[in-house]
PDB file of C-alpha atoms in Angstrom:
ATOM      1  CA  MET A   1      -9.763  24.804  -3.606  1.00  0.00           C
ATOM      2  CA  LYS A   2      -8.069  27.101  -1.167  1.00  0.00           C
ATOM      3  CA  SER A   3      -8.357  24.402   1.575  1.00  0.00           C
ATOM      4  CA  MET A   4      -6.753  21.879  -0.731  1.00  0.00           C
ATOM      5  CA  VAL A   5      -3.810  24.183  -1.490  1.00  0.00           C
ATOM      6  CA  ARG A   6      -3.434  24.904   2.160  1.00  0.00           C
ATOM      7  CA  TYR A   7      -3.258  21.200   3.102  1.00  0.00           C
ATOM      8  CA  MET A   8      -0.806  20.531   0.360  1.00  0.00           C
ATOM      9  CA  LYS A   9       1.464  23.277   1.725  1.00  0.00           C
ATOM     10  CA  LEU A  10       1.094  21.973   5.215  1.00  0.00           C
ATOM     11  CA  TYR A  11       1.858  18.471   4.262  1.00  0.00           C
ATOM     12  CA  TRP A  12       5.087  19.679   2.618  1.00  0.00           C
ATOM     13  CA  HIS A  13       6.135  21.329   5.808  1.00  0.00           C
ATOM     14  CA  PHE A  14       5.517  18.080   7.789  1.00  0.00           C
ATOM     15  CA  PHE A  15       7.232  16.030   5.132  1.00  0.00           C
ATOM     16  CA  ALA A  16      10.260  18.267   5.027  1.00  0.00           C
ATOM     17  CA  ALA A  17      10.489  18.115   8.849  1.00  0.00           C
ATOM     18  CA  GLN A  18      10.427  14.332   8.742  1.00  0.00           C
ATOM     19  CA  VAL A  19      13.050  14.177   6.154  1.00  0.00           C
ATOM     20  CA  LYS A  20      15.373  16.346   8.269  1.00  0.00           C
ATOM     21  CA  VAL A  21      14.936  13.953  11.201  1.00  0.00           C
ATOM     22  CA  MET A  22      15.781  11.062   8.933  1.00  0.00           C
ATOM     23  CA  THR A  23      18.878  12.775   7.679  1.00  0.00           C
ATOM     24  CA  GLU A  24      20.124  13.083  11.217  1.00  0.00           C
ATOM     25  CA  TYR A  25      20.129   9.352  11.630  1.00  0.00           C
ATOM     26  CA  TRP A  26      21.587   7.929   8.412  1.00  0.00           C
ATOM     27  CA  VAL A  27      22.517   4.682   9.947  1.00  0.00           C
ATOM     28  CA  ASP A  28      19.002   3.956  11.110  1.00  0.00           C
ATOM     29  CA  PHE A  29      17.704   4.870   7.572  1.00  0.00           C
ATOM     30  CA  ILE A  30      20.174   2.638   5.830  1.00  0.00           C
ATOM     31  CA  ILE A  31      19.454  -0.294   8.176  1.00  0.00           C
ATOM     32  CA  GLY A  32      15.799   0.171   7.705  1.00  0.00           C
ATOM     33  CA  PHE A  33      16.000   0.369   3.900  1.00  0.00           C
ATOM     34  CA  MET A  34      18.335  -2.598   3.491  1.00  0.00           C
ATOM     35  CA  SER A  35      16.385  -4.828   5.928  1.00  0.00           C
ATOM     36  CA  VAL A  36      13.005  -4.274   3.941  1.00  0.00           C
ATOM     37  CA  PHE A  37      14.886  -4.623   0.614  1.00  0.00           C
ATOM     38  CA  PHE A  38      16.451  -7.951   1.548  1.00  0.00           C
ATOM     39  CA  ILE A  39      13.373  -9.330   3.191  1.00  0.00           C
ATOM     40  CA  GLN A  40      11.353  -8.751  -0.097  1.00  0.00           C
ATOM     41  CA  PHE A  41      14.286  -9.932  -2.207  1.00  0.00           C
ATOM     42  CA  THR A  42      14.181 -13.244  -0.498  1.00  0.00           C
ATOM     43  CA  SER A  43      10.664 -13.696  -1.638  1.00  0.00           C
ATOM     44  CA  VAL A  44      11.543 -12.853  -5.190  1.00  0.00           C
ATOM     45  CA  TYR A  45      14.536 -15.221  -5.084  1.00  0.00           C
ATOM     46  CA  PHE A  46      12.075 -17.966  -3.903  1.00  0.00           C
ATOM     47  CA  ILE A  47      10.063 -17.331  -7.085  1.00  0.00           C
ATOM     48  CA  LYS A  48      13.276 -17.582  -9.116  1.00  0.00           C
ATOM     49  CA  VAL A  49      14.078 -21.018  -7.539  1.00  0.00           C
ATOM     50  CA  VAL A  50      10.569 -22.275  -8.439  1.00  0.00           C
ATOM     51  CA  PHE A  51      10.899 -21.238 -11.987  1.00  0.00           C
ATOM     52  CA  ASP A  52      14.380 -22.911 -12.219  1.00  0.00           C
ATOM     53  CA  HIS A  53      12.334 -26.064 -12.294  1.00  0.00           C
ATOM     54  CA  ILE A  54       9.249 -25.024 -14.381  1.00  0.00           C
ATOM     55  CA  ASP A  55       8.747 -22.826 -17.409  1.00  0.00           C
ATOM     56  CA  VAL A  56       5.154 -21.642 -16.729  1.00  0.00           C
ATOM     57  CA  LEU A  57       2.931 -21.399 -13.608  1.00  0.00           C
ATOM     58  CA  ASN A  58      -0.694 -21.928 -14.543  1.00  0.00           C
ATOM     59  CA  GLY A  59      -0.059 -19.955 -17.726  1.00  0.00           C
ATOM     60  CA  TRP A  60       2.107 -17.239 -16.226  1.00  0.00           C
ATOM     61  CA  THR A  61       5.842 -16.904 -16.966  1.00  0.00           C
ATOM     62  CA  PHE A  62       8.491 -15.782 -14.538  1.00  0.00           C
ATOM     63  CA  TYR A  63       8.716 -12.241 -15.772  1.00  0.00           C
ATOM     64  CA  GLU A  64       4.940 -11.801 -15.770  1.00  0.00           C
ATOM     65  CA  ILE A  65       4.867 -12.855 -12.045  1.00  0.00           C
ATOM     66  CA  LEU A  66       7.790 -10.637 -11.403  1.00  0.00           C
ATOM     67  CA  PHE A  67       5.727  -7.781 -13.015  1.00  0.00           C
ATOM     68  CA  ILE A  68       2.888  -8.545 -10.584  1.00  0.00           C
ATOM     69  CA  TYR A  69       5.160  -8.476  -7.630  1.00  0.00           C
ATOM     70  CA  GLY A  70       6.739  -5.201  -8.803  1.00  0.00           C
ATOM     71  CA  ILE A  71       3.338  -3.427  -8.937  1.00  0.00           C
ATOM     72  CA  ALA A  72       2.439  -4.834  -5.522  1.00  0.00           C
ATOM     73  CA  SER A  73       5.809  -3.750  -3.995  1.00  0.00           C
ATOM     74  CA  THR A  74       5.588  -0.158  -5.424  1.00  0.00           C
ATOM     75  CA  GLY A  75       2.061   0.203  -4.432  1.00  0.00           C
ATOM     76  CA  ARG A  76       2.714  -1.068  -0.934  1.00  0.00           C
ATOM     77  CA  SER A  77       5.737   1.369  -0.729  1.00  0.00           C
ATOM     78  CA  ILE A  78       3.281   4.303  -1.203  1.00  0.00           C
ATOM     79  CA  HIS A  79       1.139   3.076   1.671  1.00  0.00           C
ATOM     80  CA  GLN A  80       4.203   2.337   3.863  1.00  0.00           C
ATOM     81  CA  ILE A  81       5.963   5.679   3.209  1.00  0.00           C
ATOM     82  CA  PHE A  82       2.996   8.016   3.471  1.00  0.00           C
ATOM     83  CA  PHE A  83       0.292   6.221   5.448  1.00  0.00           C
ATOM     84  CA  ASP A  84       2.296   3.970   7.791  1.00  0.00           C
ATOM     85  CA  ASN A  85       1.159   5.905  10.811  1.00  0.00           C
ATOM     86  CA  LEU A  86      -2.267   4.383  10.547  1.00  0.00           C
ATOM     87  CA  TRP A  87      -0.799   1.290  12.176  1.00  0.00           C
ATOM     88  CA  LEU A  88      -0.104   3.151  15.389  1.00  0.00           C
ATOM     89  CA  VAL A  89      -3.498   4.713  15.994  1.00  0.00           C
ATOM     90  CA  GLY A  90      -4.594   2.337  18.658  1.00  0.00           C
ATOM     91  CA  ARG A  91      -1.295   1.782  20.472  1.00  0.00           C
ATOM     92  CA  ASP A  92       0.271   5.276  20.354  1.00  0.00           C
ATOM     93  CA  TYR A  93      -2.770   7.596  19.989  1.00  0.00           C
ATOM     94  CA  ILE A  94      -6.079   6.185  21.407  1.00  0.00           C
ATOM     95  CA  ARG A  95      -4.623   4.083  24.235  1.00  0.00           C
ATOM     96  CA  THR A  96      -2.316   6.792  25.387  1.00  0.00           C
ATOM     97  CA  GLY A  97      -4.831   9.648  25.002  1.00  0.00           C
ATOM     98  CA  ASN A  98      -2.427  11.201  22.437  1.00  0.00           C
ATOM     99  CA  PHE A  99      -5.306  11.350  19.884  1.00  0.00           C
ATOM    100  CA  ASP A 100      -6.784  14.324  21.841  1.00  0.00           C
ATOM    101  CA  ARG A 101      -3.748  16.391  20.556  1.00  0.00           C
ATOM    102  CA  LEU A 102      -4.977  15.890  17.035  1.00  0.00           C
ATOM    103  CA  LEU A 103      -8.480  16.973  17.821  1.00  0.00           C
ATOM    104  CA  ILE A 104      -7.715  20.329  19.444  1.00  0.00           C
ATOM    105  CA  ARG A 105      -5.723  21.639  16.531  1.00  0.00           C
ATOM    106  CA  PRO A 106      -7.280  23.396  13.507  1.00  0.00           C
ATOM    107  CA  LEU A 107      -6.600  20.513  11.079  1.00  0.00           C
ATOM    108  CA  ASN A 108      -8.402  17.541   9.866  1.00  0.00           C
ATOM    109  CA  PRO A 109      -7.394  14.849  12.354  1.00  0.00           C
ATOM    110  CA  LEU A 110      -6.892  12.201   9.754  1.00  0.00           C
ATOM    111  CA  PHE A 111      -4.566  14.543   7.759  1.00  0.00           C
ATOM    112  CA  HIS A 112      -2.705  15.342  10.899  1.00  0.00           C
ATOM    113  CA  LEU A 113      -2.239  11.617  11.782  1.00  0.00           C
ATOM    114  CA  ILE A 114      -0.976  10.757   8.352  1.00  0.00           C
ATOM    115  CA  ALA A 115       1.305  13.774   8.186  1.00  0.00           C
ATOM    116  CA  ASP A 116       2.736  12.984  11.618  1.00  0.00           C
ATOM    117  CA  LYS A 117       5.011  10.328  10.200  1.00  0.00           C
ATOM    118  CA  VAL A 118       7.023   9.439   7.075  1.00  0.00           C
ATOM    119  CA  GLN A 119       8.199   5.778   7.184  1.00  0.00           C
ATOM    120  CA  GLN A 120      11.670   5.620   5.524  1.00  0.00           C
ATOM    121  CA  ASP A 121      11.538   1.788   5.503  1.00  0.00           C
ATOM    122  CA  GLY A 122       9.115   1.912   2.638  1.00  0.00           C
ATOM    123  CA  VAL A 123      11.902   3.190   0.433  1.00  0.00           C
ATOM    124  CA  GLY A 124      13.240  -0.326   0.340  1.00  0.00           C
ATOM    125  CA  ASN A 125       9.970  -1.607  -1.084  1.00  0.00           C
ATOM    126  CA  LEU A 126       9.852   1.302  -3.553  1.00  0.00           C
ATOM    127  CA  VAL A 127      13.426   0.623  -4.829  1.00  0.00           C
ATOM    128  CA  LEU A 128      12.940  -3.181  -5.155  1.00  0.00           C
ATOM    129  CA  GLY A 129       9.477  -2.709  -6.914  1.00  0.00           C
ATOM    130  CA  THR A 130      10.900  -0.255  -9.338  1.00  0.00           C
ATOM    131  CA  ILE A 131      13.768  -2.614 -10.141  1.00  0.00           C
ATOM    132  CA  LEU A 132      11.463  -5.582 -10.543  1.00  0.00           C
ATOM    133  CA  LEU A 133       9.162  -3.500 -12.817  1.00  0.00           C
ATOM    134  CA  GLY A 134      12.097  -2.300 -14.918  1.00  0.00           C
ATOM    135  CA  ILE A 135      13.455  -5.830 -15.369  1.00  0.00           C
ATOM    136  CA  SER A 136      10.155  -7.444 -16.154  1.00  0.00           C
ATOM    137  CA  MET A 137       8.939  -4.814 -18.482  1.00  0.00           C
ATOM    138  CA  ASN A 138      11.890  -5.518 -20.814  1.00  0.00           C
ATOM    139  CA  HIS A 139      10.943  -9.148 -21.018  1.00  0.00           C
ATOM    140  CA  LEU A 140       7.141  -8.727 -21.504  1.00  0.00           C
ATOM    141  CA  ALA A 141       5.677  -9.029 -25.047  1.00  0.00           C
ATOM    142  CA  PHE A 142       4.321  -5.520 -24.894  1.00  0.00           C
ATOM    143  CA  ASP A 143       5.066  -2.488 -26.874  1.00  0.00           C
ATOM    144  CA  TRP A 144       5.430   0.262 -24.265  1.00  0.00           C
ATOM    145  CA  GLY A 145       4.398   3.793 -25.188  1.00  0.00           C
ATOM    146  CA  PHE A 146       4.244   7.033 -23.161  1.00  0.00           C
ATOM    147  CA  TRP A 147       0.585   6.610 -22.275  1.00  0.00           C
ATOM    148  CA  ASP A 148       1.175   3.060 -21.218  1.00  0.00           C
ATOM    149  CA  ILE A 149       3.714   4.224 -18.779  1.00  0.00           C
ATOM    150  CA  VAL A 150       1.335   6.876 -17.533  1.00  0.00           C
ATOM    151  CA  LEU A 151      -1.356   4.163 -17.126  1.00  0.00           C
ATOM    152  CA  LEU A 152       1.104   1.992 -15.174  1.00  0.00           C
ATOM    153  CA  ILE A 153       1.817   4.918 -12.861  1.00  0.00           C
ATOM    154  CA  VAL A 154      -1.872   5.409 -12.297  1.00  0.00           C
ATOM    155  CA  MET A 155      -2.306   1.785 -11.492  1.00  0.00           C
ATOM    156  CA  VAL A 156       0.586   1.924  -8.977  1.00  0.00           C
ATOM    157  CA  ILE A 157      -0.885   4.930  -7.248  1.00  0.00           C
ATOM    158  CA  SER A 158      -4.312   3.283  -7.222  1.00  0.00           C
ATOM    159  CA  SER A 159      -2.638   0.292  -5.573  1.00  0.00           C
ATOM    160  CA  GLY A 160      -1.168   2.293  -2.795  1.00  0.00           C
ATOM    161  CA  LEU A 161      -4.558   3.966  -2.212  1.00  0.00           C
ATOM    162  CA  ILE A 162      -6.301   0.566  -2.023  1.00  0.00           C
ATOM    163  CA  TYR A 163      -3.800  -0.602   0.600  1.00  0.00           C
ATOM    164  CA  SER A 164      -4.198   2.626   2.607  1.00  0.00           C
ATOM    165  CA  GLY A 165      -8.017   2.590   2.256  1.00  0.00           C
ATOM    166  CA  ILE A 166      -8.280  -1.013   3.479  1.00  0.00           C
ATOM    167  CA  ASN A 167      -5.955  -0.175   6.410  1.00  0.00           C
ATOM    168  CA  LEU A 168      -7.922   2.923   7.245  1.00  0.00           C
ATOM    169  CA  PHE A 169     -11.110   0.926   7.354  1.00  0.00           C
ATOM    170  CA  PHE A 170      -9.773  -1.617   9.807  1.00  0.00           C
ATOM    171  CA  VAL A 171      -7.861   0.822  12.041  1.00  0.00           C
ATOM    172  CA  THR A 172     -11.236   2.689  12.628  1.00  0.00           C
ATOM    173  CA  PHE A 173     -12.340  -0.263  14.765  1.00  0.00           C
ATOM    174  CA  SER A 174      -9.774   1.060  17.298  1.00  0.00           C
ATOM    175  CA  PHE A 175     -12.343   3.774  18.338  1.00  0.00           C
ATOM    176  CA  TRP A 176     -14.342   0.901  19.828  1.00  0.00           C
ATOM    177  CA  MET A 177     -11.657  -1.697  20.564  1.00  0.00           C
ATOM    178  CA  VAL A 178      -8.867   0.765  21.635  1.00  0.00           C
ATOM    179  CA  ASP A 179      -6.443  -1.173  19.460  1.00  0.00           C
ATOM    180  CA  SER A 180      -7.475  -2.930  16.328  1.00  0.00           C
ATOM    181  CA  PHE A 181      -3.915  -3.978  15.298  1.00  0.00           C
ATOM    182  CA  PRO A 182      -4.758  -7.714  15.192  1.00  0.00           C
ATOM    183  CA  LEU A 183      -7.552  -7.015  12.684  1.00  0.00           C
ATOM    184  CA  MET A 184      -5.261  -4.869  10.608  1.00  0.00           C
ATOM    185  CA  GLN A 185      -2.553  -7.402  10.616  1.00  0.00           C
ATOM    186  CA  THR A 186      -4.886 -10.238   9.593  1.00  0.00           C
ATOM    187  CA  ALA A 187      -6.316  -8.223   6.817  1.00  0.00           C
ATOM    188  CA  PHE A 188      -2.866  -6.994   5.578  1.00  0.00           C
ATOM    189  CA  ASN A 189      -1.511 -10.589   5.686  1.00  0.00           C
ATOM    190  CA  VAL A 190      -4.225 -11.441   3.185  1.00  0.00           C
ATOM    191  CA  SER A 191      -2.486  -9.036   0.725  1.00  0.00           C
ATOM    192  CA  GLN A 192       0.404 -11.512   0.432  1.00  0.00           C
ATOM    193  CA  PHE A 193      -1.824 -13.671  -1.840  1.00  0.00           C
ATOM    194  CA  ALA A 194      -2.181 -10.767  -4.350  1.00  0.00           C
ATOM    195  CA  ARG A 195       1.505 -10.844  -5.148  1.00  0.00           C
ATOM    196  CA  TYR A 196       0.857 -13.905  -7.357  1.00  0.00           C
ATOM    197  CA  PRO A 197      -1.569 -14.553 -10.153  1.00  0.00           C
ATOM    198  CA  LEU A 198      -5.132 -15.036  -8.653  1.00  0.00           C
ATOM    199  CA  THR A 199      -5.741 -17.773 -11.107  1.00  0.00           C
ATOM    200  CA  ILE A 200      -3.571 -20.204  -9.100  1.00  0.00           C
ATOM    201  CA  TYR A 201      -6.074 -20.029  -6.195  1.00  0.00           C
ATOM    202  CA  SER A 202      -9.530 -21.631  -5.728  1.00  0.00           C
ATOM    203  CA  LYS A 203     -12.623 -19.683  -6.632  1.00  0.00           C
ATOM    204  CA  PRO A 204     -13.463 -18.688  -2.980  1.00  0.00           C
ATOM    205  CA  ILE A 205     -10.071 -17.136  -2.628  1.00  0.00           C
ATOM    206  CA  ARG A 206     -10.405 -15.254  -5.796  1.00  0.00           C
ATOM    207  CA  ILE A 207     -13.741 -13.850  -4.671  1.00  0.00           C
ATOM    208  CA  ILE A 208     -12.417 -12.667  -1.375  1.00  0.00           C
ATOM    209  CA  LEU A 209      -9.453 -10.972  -2.977  1.00  0.00           C
ATOM    210  CA  THR A 210     -11.746  -9.281  -5.536  1.00  0.00           C
ATOM    211  CA  TRP A 211     -14.943  -8.312  -3.721  1.00  0.00           C
ATOM    212  CA  VAL A 212     -14.391  -8.717   0.039  1.00  0.00           C
ATOM    213  CA  VAL A 213     -10.858  -7.561   0.755  1.00  0.00           C
ATOM    214  CA  PRO A 214      -9.952  -6.368  -2.782  1.00  0.00           C
ATOM    215  CA  TYR A 215      -6.153  -6.755  -2.787  1.00  0.00           C
ATOM    216  CA  GLY A 216      -6.458  -8.302  -6.257  1.00  0.00           C
ATOM    217  CA  PHE A 217      -6.742  -4.710  -7.548  1.00  0.00           C
ATOM    218  CA  THR A 218      -3.391  -3.868  -5.893  1.00  0.00           C
ATOM    219  CA  SER A 219      -1.430  -5.862  -8.461  1.00  0.00           C
ATOM    220  CA  PHE A 220      -2.914  -8.761 -10.275  1.00  0.00           C
ATOM    221  CA  TYR A 221      -5.739  -7.073 -12.160  1.00  0.00           C
ATOM    222  CA  PRO A 222      -3.645  -4.046 -13.205  1.00  0.00           C
ATOM    223  CA  ALA A 223      -0.791  -6.327 -14.360  1.00  0.00           C
ATOM    224  CA  THR A 224      -3.132  -8.098 -16.747  1.00  0.00           C
ATOM    225  CA  LEU A 225      -3.444  -4.984 -18.898  1.00  0.00           C
ATOM    226  CA  PHE A 226       0.260  -5.388 -19.770  1.00  0.00           C
ATOM    227  CA  THR A 227       0.801  -9.082 -19.795  1.00  0.00           C
ATOM    228  CA  GLY A 228      -1.376 -10.315 -22.526  1.00  0.00           C
ATOM    229  CA  HIS A 229      -3.956 -11.915 -20.354  1.00  0.00           C
ATOM    230  CA  LYS A 230      -7.084 -10.207 -21.702  1.00  0.00           C
ATOM    231  CA  ASN A 231      -9.804 -12.009 -19.552  1.00  0.00           C
ATOM    232  CA  TYR A 232      -9.640  -9.386 -16.810  1.00  0.00           C
ATOM    233  CA  THR A 233      -9.394  -6.153 -18.882  1.00  0.00           C
ATOM    234  CA  THR A 234     -12.747  -4.777 -17.447  1.00  0.00           C
ATOM    235  CA  LEU A 235     -11.659  -5.457 -13.775  1.00  0.00           C
ATOM    236  CA  ALA A 236      -8.211  -3.943 -14.527  1.00  0.00           C
ATOM    237  CA  LEU A 237      -9.560  -0.716 -15.976  1.00  0.00           C
ATOM    238  CA  ILE A 238     -11.836  -0.103 -12.909  1.00  0.00           C
ATOM    239  CA  THR A 239      -8.863  -0.277 -10.513  1.00  0.00           C
ATOM    240  CA  PRO A 240      -8.723   3.602 -10.099  1.00  0.00           C
ATOM    241  CA  ALA A 241     -12.537   3.617  -9.390  1.00  0.00           C
ATOM    242  CA  VAL A 242     -12.112   0.792  -6.867  1.00  0.00           C
ATOM    243  CA  ALA A 243      -9.399   2.741  -5.126  1.00  0.00           C
ATOM    244  CA  ALA A 244     -11.594   5.802  -5.018  1.00  0.00           C
ATOM    245  CA  ILE A 245     -14.678   3.826  -3.725  1.00  0.00           C
ATOM    246  CA  ILE A 246     -12.593   2.080  -0.936  1.00  0.00           C
ATOM    247  CA  CYS A 247     -11.025   5.433   0.198  1.00  0.00           C
ATOM    248  CA  VAL A 248     -14.451   7.060   0.375  1.00  0.00           C
ATOM    249  CA  ILE A 249     -15.981   4.123   2.271  1.00  0.00           C
ATOM    250  CA  ALA A 250     -12.982   3.962   4.658  1.00  0.00           C
ATOM    251  CA  TYR A 251     -13.160   7.701   5.305  1.00  0.00           C
ATOM    252  CA  GLY A 252     -16.917   7.630   5.941  1.00  0.00           C
ATOM    253  CA  PHE A 253     -16.354   4.783   8.439  1.00  0.00           C
ATOM    254  CA  TRP A 254     -13.559   6.834  10.024  1.00  0.00           C
ATOM    255  CA  ILE A 255     -15.973   9.747  10.446  1.00  0.00           C
ATOM    256  CA  ILE A 256     -18.358   7.447  12.307  1.00  0.00           C
ATOM    257  CA  GLY A 257     -15.540   6.055  14.463  1.00  0.00           C
ATOM    258  CA  LEU A 258     -14.455   9.638  15.191  1.00  0.00           C
ATOM    259  CA  ARG A 259     -17.848  10.531  16.478  1.00  0.00           C
ATOM    260  CA  ALA A 260     -17.747   7.522  18.871  1.00  0.00           C
ATOM    261  CA  TYR A 261     -14.373   8.311  20.255  1.00  0.00           C
ATOM    262  CA  THR A 262     -14.038   9.036  23.882  1.00  0.00           C
ATOM    263  CA  SER A 263     -10.772  10.230  25.504  1.00  0.00           C
ATOM    264  CA  THR A 264      -8.975   8.192  28.054  1.00  0.00           C
ATOM    265  CA  GLY A 265      -9.662  10.954  30.531  1.00  0.00           C
ATOM    266  CA  ASN A 266     -13.500  10.437  30.391  1.00  0.00           C
TER     267      ASN A 266
END
């Protein structure tokens, strides 16, 4: 317990230092925020264009798909803001030998790696995702109560942890490959499919997005709890458990990779 409190306090110091750096470069922050915001907005606008010509897509309305997209964007923003440094493990830490710096300090190396960076660009995803959720929630045939909002927040946090856990799993290959960025990029690109109802895809793709690279739990399955699509209630409710399992597996694999690490000086 004391160790957890210590790490929480340490992370706050790391986070505060990163925020001070960001406030020194407001133009960079605004450009990063706006670029991410507008890139994601173009995808949403494309969905709007499609629904200008149809009313329903395989049983899903425009606002239901907007709700799925909103959960995906807010979940991804958690990963992007707090865990974005995972993308740089191979290029900026292992390849350069900078990873040794994390190993000689009295901190968990993974914690130090994560705390080393706060990605301000993720704020764009967070703002857009929140806006999309707010708009779509007003158009869903769902009677929102306090505990429903709490459940939605739990699902969004679980979504962020799933994104981060999957990324951690694939970045661990860097301990053997030096830089596993192509693997990470390939896996992350698969998540684009989960921004839309999985029912529009073929069965093999649905299986992959549920049981192989489970991005379906980052948006689609949680969304079904609030959109009236009751066929996936069980899968939706186990989303937090899926997030926990993925994080445990990814961290266990990370520990194995850490034991295999050899410095560039060896």
